[in-house]
mmCIF file of C-alpha atoms in Angstrom:
data_model
loop_
_atom_site.group_PDB
_atom_site.id
_atom_site.type_symbol
_atom_site.label_atom_id
_atom_site.label_comp_id
_atom_site.label_asym_id
_atom_site.label_seq_id
_atom_site.Cartn_x
_atom_site.Cartn_y
_atom_site.Cartn_z
ATOM 1 C CA MET A 1 42.111 -50.614 72.056
ATOM 2 C CA LEU A 2 40.892 -50.625 68.181
ATOM 3 C CA ALA A 3 39.864 -46.906 69.014
ATOM 4 C CA ARG A 4 43.442 -45.950 70.122
ATOM 5 C CA VAL A 5 45.148 -46.695 67.712
ATOM 6 C CA VAL A 6 42.844 -45.584 65.193
ATOM 7 C CA ARG A 7 42.815 -42.373 67.074
ATOM 8 C CA PHE A 8 46.755 -42.480 66.920
ATOM 9 C CA THR A 9 47.115 -42.924 63.182
ATOM 10 C CA SER A 10 44.579 -39.987 62.636
ATOM 11 C CA VAL A 11 47.044 -38.123 64.776
ATOM 12 C CA VAL A 12 49.916 -38.415 63.060
ATOM 13 C CA ALA A 13 48.082 -37.958 59.556
ATOM 14 C CA ALA A 14 47.305 -35.290 60.195
ATOM 15 C CA ALA A 15 50.819 -34.257 61.269
ATOM 16 C CA ALA A 16 52.499 -35.555 58.222
ATOM 17 C CA LEU A 17 50.075 -33.209 56.207
ATOM 18 C CA LEU A 18 50.806 -30.006 58.542
ATOM 19 C CA CYS A 19 54.831 -30.474 57.864
ATOM 20 C CA ALA A 20 54.461 -31.202 53.496
ATOM 21 C CA CYS A 21 52.059 -28.338 54.121
ATOM 22 C CA GLY A 22 54.793 -25.940 55.889
ATOM 23 C CA SER A 23 57.615 -27.054 53.659
ATOM 24 C CA GLY A 24 56.116 -27.411 50.435
ATOM 25 C CA GLU A 25 57.815 -24.612 48.371
ATOM 26 C CA HIS A 26 55.630 -21.525 47.470
ATOM 27 C CA ASP A 27 56.651 -19.435 44.927
ATOM 28 C CA ASP A 28 57.668 -15.317 45.413
ATOM 29 C CA ALA A 29 53.994 -13.952 45.847
ATOM 30 C CA GLY A 30 53.168 -16.865 48.426
ATOM 31 C CA LYS A 31 51.242 -18.535 45.825
ATOM 32 C CA THR A 32 50.729 -22.560 45.380
ATOM 33 C CA PRO A 33 53.267 -25.234 46.591
ATOM 34 C CA ALA A 34 55.415 -26.617 44.144
ATOM 35 C CA ALA A 35 54.575 -30.072 44.847
ATOM 36 C CA ALA A 36 50.541 -28.584 44.251
ATOM 37 C CA ALA A 37 52.036 -26.997 40.873
ATOM 38 C CA SER A 38 53.351 -30.573 39.489
ATOM 39 C CA SER A 39 50.466 -32.587 40.339
ATOM 40 C CA ALA A 40 48.119 -29.305 38.091
ATOM 41 C CA ALA A 41 46.465 -30.320 34.653
ATOM 42 C CA PRO A 42 48.402 -29.611 31.638
ATOM 43 C CA SER A 43 46.041 -27.162 30.320
ATOM 44 C CA GLN A 44 47.098 -24.695 33.330
ATOM 45 C CA ALA A 45 50.721 -25.761 33.049
ATOM 46 C CA LYS A 46 50.809 -24.662 29.321
ATOM 47 C CA ALA A 47 48.849 -21.325 30.736
ATOM 48 C CA ALA A 48 51.523 -20.460 33.299
ATOM 49 C CA LYS A 49 54.376 -20.698 31.124
ATOM 50 C CA LYS A 50 52.951 -18.225 28.883
ATOM 51 C CA LYS A 51 52.457 -15.522 31.829
ATOM 52 C CA PRO A 52 54.739 -12.887 32.243
ATOM 53 C CA ALA A 53 57.193 -13.516 34.922
ATOM 54 C CA GLY A 54 56.854 -10.640 37.606
ATOM 55 C CA PRO A 55 60.161 -9.270 39.447
ATOM 56 C CA HIS A 56 61.662 -11.826 42.217
ATOM 57 C CA VAL A 57 61.443 -10.313 45.740
ATOM 58 C CA GLU A 58 62.955 -10.761 49.414
ATOM 59 C CA GLN A 59 61.884 -9.827 51.630
ATOM 60 C CA MET A 60 61.789 -9.461 55.691
ATOM 61 C CA ARG A 61 60.427 -7.599 58.148
ATOM 62 C CA THR A 62 61.168 -7.446 61.866
ATOM 63 C CA ASP A 63 59.515 -4.979 64.165
ATOM 64 C CA ARG A 64 62.726 -3.093 64.071
ATOM 65 C CA TYR A 65 64.002 -3.225 60.293
ATOM 66 C CA ALA A 66 62.832 -4.134 56.831
ATOM 67 C CA VAL A 67 63.913 -5.118 54.248
ATOM 68 C CA THR A 68 63.100 -5.728 51.003
ATOM 69 C CA VAL A 69 65.476 -6.756 47.576
ATOM 70 C CA ARG A 70 63.792 -6.765 44.092
ATOM 71 C CA TYR A 71 65.102 -8.529 41.492
ATOM 72 C CA PRO A 72 64.347 -8.849 37.355
ATOM 73 C CA ARG A 73 62.975 -12.152 35.882
ATOM 74 C CA LEU A 74 66.439 -12.590 33.709
ATOM 75 C CA PRO A 75 66.187 -15.766 31.297
ATOM 76 C CA ARG A 76 69.741 -18.600 31.424
ATOM 77 C CA HIS A 77 72.206 -16.951 29.806
ATOM 78 C CA ASP A 78 71.866 -14.171 31.674
ATOM 79 C CA ALA A 79 73.011 -15.882 34.133
ATOM 80 C CA THR A 80 76.583 -13.803 34.707
ATOM 81 C CA LEU A 81 74.557 -10.492 35.661
ATOM 82 C CA ALA A 82 71.585 -12.330 37.625
ATOM 83 C CA LYS A 83 75.133 -13.477 40.174
ATOM 84 C CA ALA A 84 76.523 -10.175 39.710
ATOM 85 C CA MET A 85 73.308 -8.988 41.260
ATOM 86 C CA ARG A 86 72.793 -11.618 43.932
ATOM 87 C CA GLU A 87 76.019 -11.412 45.120
ATOM 88 C CA TYR A 88 75.378 -6.958 45.239
ATOM 89 C CA GLY A 89 71.966 -7.338 46.940
ATOM 90 C CA GLU A 90 73.154 -9.982 49.564
ATOM 91 C CA LYS A 91 76.144 -8.627 50.576
ATOM 92 C CA HIS A 92 74.128 -5.067 51.518
ATOM 93 C CA ARG A 93 71.538 -6.996 53.403
ATOM 94 C CA ASP A 94 73.757 -9.111 55.376
ATOM 95 C CA ALA A 95 75.032 -5.787 56.694
ATOM 96 C CA PHE A 96 72.344 -4.172 56.766
ATOM 97 C CA VAL A 97 70.572 -7.018 59.157
ATOM 98 C CA GLN A 98 74.243 -7.663 61.062
ATOM 99 C CA HIS A 99 74.517 -4.276 62.032
ATOM 100 C CA MET A 100 70.734 -4.184 63.349
ATOM 101 C CA GLN A 101 70.311 -6.844 65.204
ATOM 102 C CA LYS A 102 73.636 -5.518 66.881
ATOM 103 C CA SER A 103 71.604 -2.349 67.968
ATOM 104 C CA ASP A 104 69.886 -2.080 70.345
ATOM 105 C CA LEU A 105 66.593 -0.405 68.464
ATOM 106 C CA PRO A 106 63.164 0.811 69.463
ATOM 107 C CA PRO A 107 59.970 -0.600 67.596
ATOM 108 C CA LEU A 108 59.760 0.852 64.263
ATOM 109 C CA THR A 109 58.443 4.726 63.430
ATOM 110 C CA GLY A 110 57.509 6.320 60.950
ATOM 111 C CA ASP A 111 59.380 9.279 60.805
ATOM 112 C CA TYR A 112 62.676 6.912 61.001
ATOM 113 C CA PRO A 113 61.986 3.818 59.281
ATOM 114 C CA ARG A 114 64.993 1.471 59.251
ATOM 115 C CA GLU A 115 65.332 -0.368 56.371
ATOM 116 C CA LEU A 116 66.839 -1.601 53.360
ATOM 117 C CA SER A 117 65.468 -1.229 49.998
ATOM 118 C CA LEU A 118 66.661 -2.170 46.499
ATOM 119 C CA ASN A 119 65.363 -2.369 43.415
ATOM 120 C CA PHE A 120 67.389 -3.837 40.572
ATOM 121 C CA SER A 121 65.512 -2.379 36.468
ATOM 122 C CA LEU A 122 66.379 -4.052 33.213
ATOM 123 C CA ARG A 123 67.481 -0.723 31.225
ATOM 124 C CA GLY A 124 68.485 -2.165 27.972
ATOM 125 C CA ARG A 125 69.276 -5.157 25.917
ATOM 126 C CA THR A 126 70.160 -5.669 22.330
ATOM 127 C CA PRO A 127 72.319 -8.505 21.314
ATOM 128 C CA ASP A 128 75.543 -7.527 22.112
ATOM 129 C CA PHE A 129 74.752 -5.801 25.193
ATOM 130 C CA VAL A 130 72.461 -6.387 28.458
ATOM 131 C CA SER A 131 72.364 -3.767 31.087
ATOM 132 C CA VAL A 132 70.744 -3.779 34.114
ATOM 133 C CA LEU A 133 70.868 -0.539 37.344
ATOM 134 C CA GLY A 134 70.080 -0.986 41.030
ATOM 135 C CA GLN A 135 68.824 2.283 43.482
ATOM 136 C CA GLY A 136 67.598 2.449 46.597
ATOM 137 C CA ASP A 137 68.431 3.485 50.304
ATOM 138 C CA ARG A 138 69.333 2.319 53.672
ATOM 139 C CA TYR A 139 67.363 3.743 55.997
ATOM 140 C CA LEU A 140 69.124 3.952 59.539
ATOM 141 C CA GLY A 141 67.266 6.239 61.382
ATOM 142 C CA GLY A 142 68.778 9.770 60.223
ATOM 143 C CA PRO A 143 66.824 12.921 58.633
ATOM 144 C CA HIS A 144 67.625 10.556 55.172
ATOM 145 C CA GLY A 145 68.750 7.840 53.628
ATOM 146 C CA LYS A 146 72.360 6.817 52.605
ATOM 147 C CA PRO A 147 71.662 5.737 48.454
ATOM 148 C CA LEU A 148 73.179 2.287 47.295
ATOM 149 C CA THR A 149 73.506 3.074 43.048
ATOM 150 C CA VAL A 150 75.072 0.734 40.975
ATOM 151 C CA SER A 151 74.791 -1.508 37.542
ATOM 152 C CA PHE A 152 75.996 -3.932 35.831
ATOM 153 C CA THR A 153 76.569 -4.275 31.679
ATOM 154 C CA GLU A 154 77.137 -7.487 30.370
ATOM 155 C CA ASP A 155 78.752 -8.526 27.162
ATOM 156 C CA THR A 156 76.473 -10.826 25.700
ATOM 157 C CA SER A 157 79.328 -12.756 23.127
ATOM 158 C CA LYS A 158 81.900 -12.845 25.861
ATOM 159 C CA HIS A 159 78.807 -13.542 29.166
ATOM 160 C CA GLN A 160 81.251 -11.394 30.588
ATOM 161 C CA LEU A 161 80.653 -8.221 32.446
ATOM 162 C CA ILE A 162 82.123 -4.552 31.389
ATOM 163 C CA THR A 163 83.202 -1.649 31.873
ATOM 164 C CA LEU A 164 83.334 1.806 31.171
ATOM 165 C CA ASP A 165 86.812 1.883 30.307
ATOM 166 C CA ASP A 166 86.757 -1.641 27.593
ATOM 167 C CA LEU A 167 84.469 0.289 25.613
ATOM 168 C CA LEU A 168 86.471 2.578 25.276
ATOM 169 C CA ALA A 169 89.777 2.898 22.455
ATOM 170 C CA ASP A 170 91.593 5.683 24.661
ATOM 171 C CA PRO A 171 90.195 5.285 28.626
ATOM 172 C CA LYS A 172 92.491 8.215 30.256
ATOM 173 C CA LYS A 173 91.261 9.996 26.540
ATOM 174 C CA GLY A 174 87.822 8.789 25.927
ATOM 175 C CA LEU A 175 86.893 9.139 29.514
ATOM 176 C CA LYS A 176 88.119 13.447 30.042
ATOM 177 C CA GLN A 177 85.689 13.638 26.537
ATOM 178 C CA ILE A 178 82.884 11.987 28.665
ATOM 179 C CA ALA A 179 83.256 13.579 31.570
ATOM 180 C CA THR A 180 83.525 16.909 29.795
ATOM 181 C CA ILE A 181 79.975 16.461 27.881
ATOM 182 C CA ALA A 182 78.990 15.276 31.927
ATOM 183 C CA ARG A 183 79.595 18.690 32.871
ATOM 184 C CA ARG A 184 78.496 21.200 30.643
ATOM 185 C CA ARG A 185 75.013 19.767 29.881
ATOM 186 C CA LEU A 186 74.523 18.908 34.302
ATOM 187 C CA TYR A 187 75.583 22.941 34.265
ATOM 188 C CA GLN A 188 72.645 23.844 32.437
ATOM 189 C CA ARG A 189 70.495 21.546 33.703
ATOM 190 C CA LEU A 190 71.363 22.730 37.102
ATOM 191 C CA HIS A 191 72.446 25.826 37.000
ATOM 192 C CA GLY A 192 70.901 27.532 33.422
ATOM 193 C CA HIS A 193 74.694 28.185 32.196
ATOM 194 C CA THR A 194 77.387 25.883 30.396
ATOM 195 C CA SER A 195 80.581 26.577 33.271
ATOM 196 C CA GLY A 196 80.829 28.032 36.529
ATOM 197 C CA HIS A 197 82.314 27.025 39.851
ATOM 198 C CA ASP A 198 80.122 24.755 41.785
ATOM 199 C CA ARG A 199 82.525 22.382 43.649
ATOM 200 C CA ARG A 200 80.895 19.255 44.474
ATOM 201 C CA LEU A 201 79.640 18.775 40.640
ATOM 202 C CA ASP A 202 83.025 19.863 39.150
ATOM 203 C CA ARG A 203 84.720 16.832 41.476
ATOM 204 C CA GLY A 204 82.223 14.983 40.858
ATOM 205 C CA THR A 205 82.499 14.973 37.554
ATOM 206 C CA ARG A 206 86.418 14.695 37.236
ATOM 207 C CA ALA A 207 87.874 11.805 34.798
ATOM 208 C CA HIS A 208 88.598 9.065 37.586
ATOM 209 C CA ALA A 209 87.121 5.533 36.932
ATOM 210 C CA ALA A 210 84.916 6.002 39.909
ATOM 211 C CA ASN A 211 82.761 8.525 38.840
ATOM 212 C CA PHE A 212 81.083 7.400 36.366
ATOM 213 C CA ASP A 213 81.380 3.526 37.455
ATOM 214 C CA VAL A 214 77.130 3.782 37.254
ATOM 215 C CA PHE A 215 75.806 3.890 33.338
ATOM 216 C CA THR A 216 73.598 1.550 31.734
ATOM 217 C CA ILE A 217 73.764 1.021 27.587
ATOM 218 C CA ASP A 218 70.781 2.467 26.199
ATOM 219 C CA GLY A 219 68.502 0.418 23.400
ATOM 220 C CA ARG A 220 65.398 -2.404 22.807
ATOM 221 C CA GLY A 221 66.749 -3.015 19.305
ATOM 222 C CA ARG A 222 69.007 -4.047 17.378
ATOM 223 C CA THR A 223 70.870 -1.075 18.063
ATOM 224 C CA ALA A 224 72.685 0.114 20.868
ATOM 225 C CA ARG A 225 71.487 3.677 21.503
ATOM 226 C CA GLY A 226 74.243 5.320 23.294
ATOM 227 C CA LEU A 227 74.313 5.062 26.772
ATOM 228 C CA THR A 228 73.556 6.435 30.252
ATOM 229 C CA ILE A 229 75.839 7.611 32.897
ATOM 230 C CA ILE A 230 74.094 7.494 36.607
ATOM 231 C CA PHE A 231 75.541 9.967 39.006
ATOM 232 C CA PRO A 232 74.460 9.245 42.384
ATOM 233 C CA PRO A 233 71.915 11.742 45.455
ATOM 234 C CA HIS A 234 75.035 13.604 46.543
ATOM 235 C CA GLN A 235 77.774 12.765 44.089
ATOM 236 C CA VAL A 236 77.162 16.261 41.478
ATOM 237 C CA ALA A 237 73.672 17.630 43.689
ATOM 238 C CA ALA A 238 72.939 18.286 47.030
ATOM 239 C CA TYR A 239 70.881 15.186 48.112
ATOM 240 C CA ALA A 240 67.129 17.310 47.905
ATOM 241 C CA ALA A 241 68.395 17.424 43.851
ATOM 242 C CA GLY A 242 67.980 13.151 44.115
ATOM 243 C CA PRO A 243 69.624 10.867 41.410
ATOM 244 C CA GLN A 244 71.125 12.596 38.087
ATOM 245 C CA SER A 245 71.630 11.246 34.439
ATOM 246 C CA VAL A 246 73.552 12.539 31.284
ATOM 247 C CA HIS A 247 72.916 10.356 28.098
ATOM 248 C CA ILE A 248 76.125 10.148 25.814
ATOM 249 C CA SER A 249 74.318 9.772 22.091
ATOM 250 C CA ASN A 250 75.955 7.060 19.822
ATOM 251 C CA GLN A 251 77.466 10.642 17.639
ATOM 252 C CA ASP A 252 79.450 11.424 20.663
ATOM 253 C CA LEU A 253 80.718 7.982 21.764
ATOM 254 C CA LEU A 254 81.459 6.415 18.486
ATOM 255 C CA PRO A 255 84.965 8.297 17.951
ATOM 256 C CA LEU A 256 85.411 7.028 21.432
ATOM 257 C CA LEU A 257 85.135 3.062 20.726
ATOM 258 C CA LYS A 258 87.155 0.681 20.648
ATOM 259 C CA ASP A 259 86.589 -1.652 16.960
ATOM 260 C CA ARG A 260 84.880 -4.540 18.050
ATOM 261 C CA TYR A 261 82.268 -2.404 19.601
ATOM 262 C CA ARG A 262 81.247 0.245 17.037
ATOM 263 C CA PRO A 263 78.972 -2.123 14.573
ATOM 264 C CA ALA A 264 77.223 -2.660 18.535
ATOM 265 C CA PHE A 265 76.589 1.078 17.998
ATOM 266 C CA GLY A 266 75.347 1.329 14.447
ATOM 267 C CA GLY A 267 79.111 2.651 13.742
ATOM 268 C CA HIS A 268 81.156 1.660 10.868
ATOM 269 C CA GLU A 269 84.610 3.381 9.721
ATOM 270 C CA GLN A 270 82.182 5.870 6.918
ATOM 271 C CA ASP A 271 80.319 6.872 10.222
ATOM 272 C CA VAL A 272 83.385 7.172 12.558
ATOM 273 C CA ALA A 273 84.940 8.778 10.156
ATOM 274 C CA GLU A 274 82.622 11.569 10.050
ATOM 275 C CA ALA A 275 82.077 11.887 13.253
ATOM 276 C CA ASP A 276 85.635 12.955 13.753
ATOM 277 C CA GLY A 277 84.866 15.704 11.258
ATOM 278 C CA GLY A 278 86.591 13.204 8.488
#
């Protein structure tokens, strides 16, 4: 009877240990469980804190599709930006998975992979702005994927996301000038001259907010260094040409900005007057 009790107690203890290991939280790379990390030596914990945090990666794979979404590690005060990235990534992940689950598809092949791939990266950080860019594709089995391109820029003084229109003193006039600069530079890059009759390029650079909604504010120091407009694949050129980008310098941008944003780009009243030709 005593032997049975001992054997039963051992089985229960082993099962409890297995459950504890299976339910423990892991970090992104599948390293030490959180419970074990909390009991680590203080010197080890301090050393771990000093290591730079890598991107947070979410992965999902079945025999019919795969999902990979990467997010940069951001400090707590960038919560608005982090939330925007998460919502966008989860929206497209869930839509992709639901579509795949409803489809009667054969196993994956190397020739036509069915996958969602999305990578967010930090593109600019100054005391006034933080910008991230998300790029990826949804491959559903065709000859090429459907691109995903999105950006988020936060005004750190307000902890609010901003659009290009929010920066411009006169959004209609400012967007028209930015569109003219972008069109001219893209013609030079893609066709070798400053004007032409490329319907896709002309249509993709018309002064409509939707054509310029993907942008990042550049700079990693105290002052912003202009901004970059990103055009997704197929918007201004053939899909094979990939995404296109145009940098708008501070010199071109300063006369177009609202007064409150000029100092963030190193501008003052004298600078604006000189840029205007005054």
